[in-house]
Short mmCIF file of C-alpha atoms in Angstrom, two decimals:
data_model
loop_
_atom_site.label_atom_id
_atom_site.label_comp_id
_atom_site.label_asym_id
_atom_site.label_seq_id
_atom_site.Cartn_x
_atom_site.Cartn_y
_atom_site.Cartn_z
CA UNK A 3 -27.30 1.89 28.68
CA UNK A 4 -24.49 3.44 26.29
CA UNK A 5 -23.79 7.11 25.46
CA UNK A 6 -24.48 7.83 21.69
CA UNK A 7 -22.27 10.10 19.49
CA UNK A 8 -23.46 13.15 21.38
CA UNK A 9 -22.41 11.61 24.62
CA UNK A 10 -26.33 11.24 25.51
CA UNK A 11 -26.97 7.74 27.46
CA UNK A 12 -29.31 5.49 25.10
CA UNK A 13 -30.93 2.17 25.73
CA UNK A 14 -28.80 -0.72 23.82
CA UNK A 15 -31.51 -1.98 21.93
CA UNK A 16 -32.63 1.41 20.74
CA UNK A 17 -29.23 2.54 19.91
CA UNK A 18 -28.63 -0.75 17.66
CA UNK A 19 -32.12 -0.46 15.99
CA UNK A 20 -31.55 2.74 14.64
CA UNK A 21 -28.42 1.72 13.06
CA UNK A 22 -29.85 -0.85 11.12
CA UNK A 23 -33.53 0.22 10.55
CA UNK A 24 -32.49 2.43 7.42
CA UNK A 25 -30.00 0.23 5.89
CA UNK A 26 -30.21 -3.10 4.07
CA UNK A 27 -26.57 -3.87 4.99
CA UNK A 28 -25.48 -5.51 8.22
CA UNK A 29 -24.14 -3.18 10.95
CA UNK A 30 -20.78 -4.55 12.59
CA UNK A 31 -19.00 -3.42 15.48
CA UNK A 32 -16.35 -4.88 18.09
CA UNK A 33 -17.33 -5.38 21.44
CA UNK A 34 -15.61 -6.78 24.77
CA UNK A 35 -18.27 -9.27 26.09
CA UNK A 36 -18.71 -11.25 29.49
CA UNK A 37 -18.83 -14.73 29.88
CA UNK A 38 -20.92 -16.68 32.55
CA UNK A 39 -17.68 -17.04 34.60
CA UNK A 40 -16.83 -13.26 34.55
CA UNK A 41 -14.01 -13.74 31.70
CA UNK A 42 -13.96 -11.28 28.88
CA UNK A 43 -13.63 -11.83 25.13
CA UNK A 44 -13.45 -9.86 21.97
CA UNK A 45 -16.51 -10.39 19.85
CA UNK A 46 -17.62 -8.86 16.46
CA UNK A 47 -21.47 -8.14 16.65
CA UNK A 48 -23.38 -8.28 13.42
CA UNK A 49 -26.61 -6.89 13.43
CA UNK A 50 -29.27 -6.39 10.68
CA UNK A 51 -33.20 -5.62 10.39
CA UNK A 52 -35.69 -8.23 9.21
CA UNK A 53 -38.29 -7.20 6.68
CA UNK A 54 -41.71 -8.10 5.33
CA UNK A 55 -42.76 -8.09 1.72
CA UNK A 56 -43.59 -4.58 2.15
CA UNK A 57 -40.06 -3.76 3.14
CA UNK A 58 -41.33 -2.88 6.70
CA UNK A 59 -39.08 -3.73 9.52
CA UNK A 60 -40.66 -6.44 11.72
CA UNK A 61 -37.55 -7.52 13.76
CA UNK A 62 -33.86 -7.49 14.28
CA UNK A 63 -31.22 -10.25 14.31
CA UNK A 64 -27.64 -10.36 15.97
CA UNK A 65 -24.88 -12.61 15.66
CA UNK A 66 -21.78 -12.03 17.88
CA UNK A 67 -18.67 -14.10 17.07
CA UNK A 68 -15.79 -14.78 19.31
CA UNK A 69 -12.85 -12.99 17.44
CA UNK A 70 -10.14 -13.45 20.26
CA UNK A 71 -8.17 -16.05 18.21
CA UNK A 72 -8.16 -13.89 14.95
CA UNK A 73 -7.12 -10.51 16.78
CA UNK A 74 -4.14 -12.50 18.35
CA UNK A 75 -3.05 -13.97 14.68
CA UNK A 76 -3.61 -10.58 13.39
CA UNK A 77 -1.37 -9.09 15.90
CA UNK A 78 1.31 -11.96 15.53
CA UNK A 79 1.33 -11.22 11.89
CA UNK A 80 1.68 -7.52 12.51
CA UNK A 81 4.67 -8.34 14.51
CA UNK A 82 6.13 -10.81 12.12
CA UNK A 83 5.59 -8.27 9.56
CA UNK A 84 7.25 -5.38 11.61
CA UNK A 85 10.11 -7.73 12.08
CA UNK A 86 10.71 -8.68 8.47
CA UNK A 87 10.57 -4.84 7.52
CA UNK A 88 13.38 -3.99 9.92
CA UNK A 89 15.26 -6.89 8.59
CA UNK A 90 14.65 -6.05 5.08
CA UNK A 91 15.45 -2.53 5.48
CA UNK A 92 18.72 -2.89 7.15
CA UNK A 93 20.22 -5.88 5.17
CA UNK A 94 23.00 -5.03 2.66
CA UNK A 95 20.85 -6.07 -0.50
CA UNK A 96 17.61 -5.83 -2.14
CA UNK A 97 14.96 -8.25 -0.97
CA UNK A 98 12.18 -8.79 -3.48
CA UNK A 99 8.61 -10.44 -4.30
CA UNK A 100 7.89 -10.27 -8.02
CA UNK A 101 5.87 -11.87 -10.44
CA UNK A 102 6.92 -15.50 -11.67
CA UNK A 103 7.73 -14.25 -15.25
CA UNK A 104 9.01 -11.46 -17.52
CA UNK A 105 9.17 -8.61 -16.83
CA UNK A 106 9.23 -9.58 -13.35
CA UNK A 107 6.65 -6.94 -12.29
CA UNK A 108 7.59 -5.71 -8.49
CA UNK A 109 5.26 -6.98 -5.51
CA UNK A 110 7.71 -6.03 -2.83
CA UNK A 111 11.25 -4.68 -2.59
CA UNK A 112 13.10 -3.00 -0.07
CA UNK A 113 14.80 0.62 -0.41
CA UNK A 114 18.21 -1.09 -0.90
CA UNK A 115 17.08 -1.42 -4.46
CA UNK A 116 17.76 2.16 -5.14
CA UNK A 117 21.51 1.53 -4.15
CA UNK A 118 21.96 -1.10 -6.61
CA UNK A 119 19.87 0.62 -9.78
CA UNK A 120 19.72 4.41 -8.83
CA UNK A 121 15.84 3.80 -8.91
CA UNK A 122 13.81 4.37 -5.76
CA UNK A 123 11.46 1.50 -4.66
CA UNK A 124 8.22 3.23 -5.00
CA UNK A 125 8.93 3.48 -8.89
CA UNK A 126 9.37 -0.42 -8.77
CA UNK A 127 6.41 -0.56 -6.50
CA UNK A 128 4.03 1.56 -8.71
CA UNK A 129 4.92 -0.48 -11.96
CA UNK A 130 7.04 2.58 -13.39
CA UNK A 131 9.93 0.10 -14.18
CA UNK A 132 10.62 -3.39 -13.59
CA UNK A 133 14.02 -5.36 -13.04
CA UNK A 134 13.37 -7.34 -15.92
CA UNK A 135 13.52 -4.19 -18.33
CA UNK A 136 17.04 -3.31 -16.72
CA UNK A 137 18.79 -6.84 -17.54
CA UNK A 138 21.53 -6.56 -20.09
CA UNK A 139 20.39 -7.81 -23.55
CA UNK A 140 23.56 -10.21 -23.72
CA UNK A 141 22.09 -11.95 -20.38
CA UNK A 142 18.16 -11.60 -20.65
CA UNK A 143 17.63 -14.85 -22.32
CA UNK A 144 19.86 -16.65 -20.17
CA UNK A 145 18.19 -15.11 -17.16
CA UNK A 146 14.81 -15.87 -17.96
CA UNK A 147 15.74 -19.42 -19.05
CA UNK A 148 17.48 -20.32 -15.82
CA UNK A 149 14.51 -18.99 -13.71
CA UNK A 150 11.96 -20.76 -15.83
CA UNK A 151 13.97 -24.03 -15.57
CA UNK A 152 14.46 -23.72 -11.69
CA UNK A 153 10.66 -22.86 -11.10
CA UNK A 154 9.69 -25.86 -13.27
CA UNK A 155 11.79 -27.88 -11.27
CA UNK A 156 11.10 -26.53 -7.94
CA UNK A 157 14.35 -25.58 -6.82
CA UNK A 158 16.50 -22.27 -6.00
CA UNK A 159 18.44 -20.20 -8.63
CA UNK A 160 21.63 -18.45 -8.32
CA UNK A 161 22.51 -16.07 -11.09
CA UNK A 162 24.99 -13.18 -11.97
CA UNK A 163 24.10 -10.75 -14.61
CA UNK A 164 24.62 -7.15 -15.58
CA UNK A 165 21.90 -4.47 -15.11
CA UNK A 166 21.54 -0.99 -16.12
CA UNK A 167 22.06 1.83 -13.58
CA UNK A 168 20.07 4.93 -13.69
CA UNK A 169 23.25 6.54 -14.39
CA UNK A 170 23.66 4.72 -17.68
CA UNK A 171 26.50 2.44 -16.58
CA UNK A 172 26.03 -1.28 -16.40
CA UNK A 173 26.58 -2.91 -12.95
CA UNK A 174 26.91 -6.66 -12.00
CA UNK A 175 24.62 -8.21 -9.45
CA UNK A 176 24.34 -11.55 -7.87
CA UNK A 177 20.89 -12.97 -7.54
CA UNK A 178 19.63 -15.98 -5.32
CA UNK A 179 15.97 -16.66 -5.47
CA UNK A 180 13.06 -19.47 -5.26
CA UNK A 181 9.61 -19.59 -6.42
CA UNK A 182 6.81 -19.16 -3.78
CA UNK A 183 4.37 -22.04 -4.42
CA UNK A 184 0.47 -22.34 -3.58
CA UNK A 185 -0.90 -25.84 -3.96
CA UNK A 186 1.99 -26.81 -6.00
CA UNK A 187 1.65 -24.10 -8.42
CA UNK A 188 4.01 -20.87 -8.35
CA UNK A 189 2.51 -17.83 -7.36
CA UNK A 190 5.47 -15.37 -7.32
CA UNK A 191 9.40 -15.16 -7.19
CA UNK A 192 11.31 -14.04 -3.85
CA UNK A 193 15.02 -13.40 -3.56
CA UNK A 194 17.91 -11.31 -2.54
CA UNK A 195 20.04 -9.25 -4.97
CA UNK A 196 23.39 -7.53 -4.25
CA UNK A 197 25.77 -5.38 -6.30
CA UNK A 198 29.07 -7.44 -7.21
CA UNK A 199 30.39 -4.93 -9.62
CA UNK A 200 33.48 -4.11 -7.49
CA UNK A 201 33.89 -8.16 -6.92
CA UNK A 202 33.73 -8.69 -10.61
CA UNK A 203 36.23 -6.07 -11.58
CA UNK A 204 38.72 -7.28 -9.12
CA UNK A 205 38.31 -10.72 -10.65
CA UNK A 206 38.81 -9.49 -14.33
CA UNK A 207 42.03 -7.55 -12.78
CA UNK A 208 43.36 -10.68 -11.42
CA UNK A 209 42.90 -12.65 -14.69
CA UNK A 210 44.54 -10.15 -16.69
CA UNK A 211 47.44 -9.97 -14.54
CA UNK A 212 47.61 -13.77 -14.54
CA UNK A 213 47.55 -13.80 -18.20
CA UNK A 214 50.18 -11.47 -18.64
CA UNK A 215 52.20 -13.26 -16.10
CA UNK A 216 51.93 -16.39 -17.99
CA UNK A 217 52.77 -14.52 -21.17
CA UNK A 218 56.22 -13.49 -19.45
CA UNK A 219 56.51 -16.77 -17.88
CA UNK A 220 56.30 -18.54 -21.49
CA UNK A 221 58.59 -16.09 -23.09
CA UNK A 222 60.33 -17.95 -25.90
CA UNK A 223 63.67 -16.40 -25.13
CA UNK A 224 64.00 -17.23 -21.19
CA UNK A 225 64.32 -20.20 -19.38
CA UNK A 226 61.76 -19.61 -16.62
CA UNK A 227 61.01 -22.08 -13.88
CA UNK A 228 59.28 -22.39 -10.65
CA UNK A 229 60.92 -25.03 -8.29
CA UNK A 230 59.73 -26.40 -4.92
CA UNK A 231 61.56 -26.51 -1.46
CA UNK A 232 61.38 -30.27 -2.24
CA UNK A 233 64.27 -29.84 -4.94
CA UNK A 234 61.83 -30.58 -7.99
CA UNK A 235 60.49 -28.39 -10.68
CA UNK A 236 56.86 -27.17 -10.14
CA UNK A 237 56.12 -25.40 -13.55
CA UNK A 238 58.69 -25.05 -16.54
CA UNK A 239 58.55 -22.71 -19.72
CA UNK A 240 58.57 -24.61 -23.24
CA UNK A 241 61.99 -22.77 -23.81
CA UNK A 242 63.50 -25.56 -21.33
CA UNK A 243 62.52 -28.51 -23.68
CA UNK A 244 63.99 -26.58 -26.80
CA UNK A 245 67.12 -25.52 -25.22
CA UNK A 246 68.08 -28.71 -22.71
CA UNK A 247 66.28 -31.54 -24.89
CA UNK A 248 64.44 -32.97 -21.55
CA UNK A 249 61.04 -33.28 -21.76
CA UNK A 250 58.78 -31.94 -19.41
CA UNK A 251 58.08 -35.29 -17.49
CA UNK A 252 62.00 -35.69 -17.09
CA UNK A 253 62.53 -32.28 -15.82
CA UNK A 254 59.65 -32.30 -13.38
CA UNK A 255 60.62 -36.11 -11.86
CA UNK A 256 64.47 -35.46 -11.44
CA UNK A 257 65.64 -33.28 -8.68
CA UNK A 258 66.81 -29.94 -10.40
CA UNK A 259 70.20 -30.04 -8.74
CA UNK A 260 71.16 -33.16 -11.26
CA UNK A 261 71.11 -30.46 -14.17
CA UNK A 262 73.47 -28.07 -12.56
CA UNK A 263 77.31 -28.51 -13.58
CA UNK A 264 79.18 -30.20 -10.95
CA UNK A 265 81.55 -26.84 -11.01
CA UNK A 266 78.54 -24.98 -9.94
CA UNK A 267 76.58 -26.96 -7.55
CA UNK A 268 78.52 -25.69 -4.58
CA UNK A 269 77.43 -22.17 -5.23
CA UNK A 270 73.87 -23.15 -6.28
CA UNK A 271 73.36 -25.16 -2.78
#
């Protein structure tokens, strides 16, 4: 006997009969059942009423199913998902799952996407905006082409492009991703996105410095040179060829001390 909703003890059969006799849908409930050897296992008990041509209940049938393995797999999946979410919410970048083609609608994205775009993850998940809509027009075609090519060839893709931040400014991002395949067909994309704006700006600054230094080095008025500790020239401005009449090959292959006047060698060394 088991207690009903009011706590009143009821015979098991009568309790089940009342649950199904007025319904055409099976009644399902999880139970802990006991084997002959005394061991216990989780079971899903499905019950339904048998009816005749006049829709009168003439009997009942029940099917117990061992769900021990299914519950274990479900718990393992829950633990794995929990670990993934802990990782996703603490990693310094945006982890995502999205549709395989433009505008790359979001299936999952962690909260770090707001740090990169200024837009909450909830807006992406609700379909209010998509990363594809934020890509700079100058990069959109290249990004789409590279992703499509990588998916076709079943290889990862690595891209750098600009996206529009919620503030209106353009920011550089670095994206690494790959297709998720089911039975050989891509079903979605997964990947990782980081903000590399500071890195790109630093690289551009260094390139500008290098360009300016090169302009100064190649100044047509000065004899600029870089020499090594082995006594040979490493780099020579073009003015050397004009002033000395020696070729670059001759200047680089000859110890530079030989180009110094004998009276000046002592103080040069």
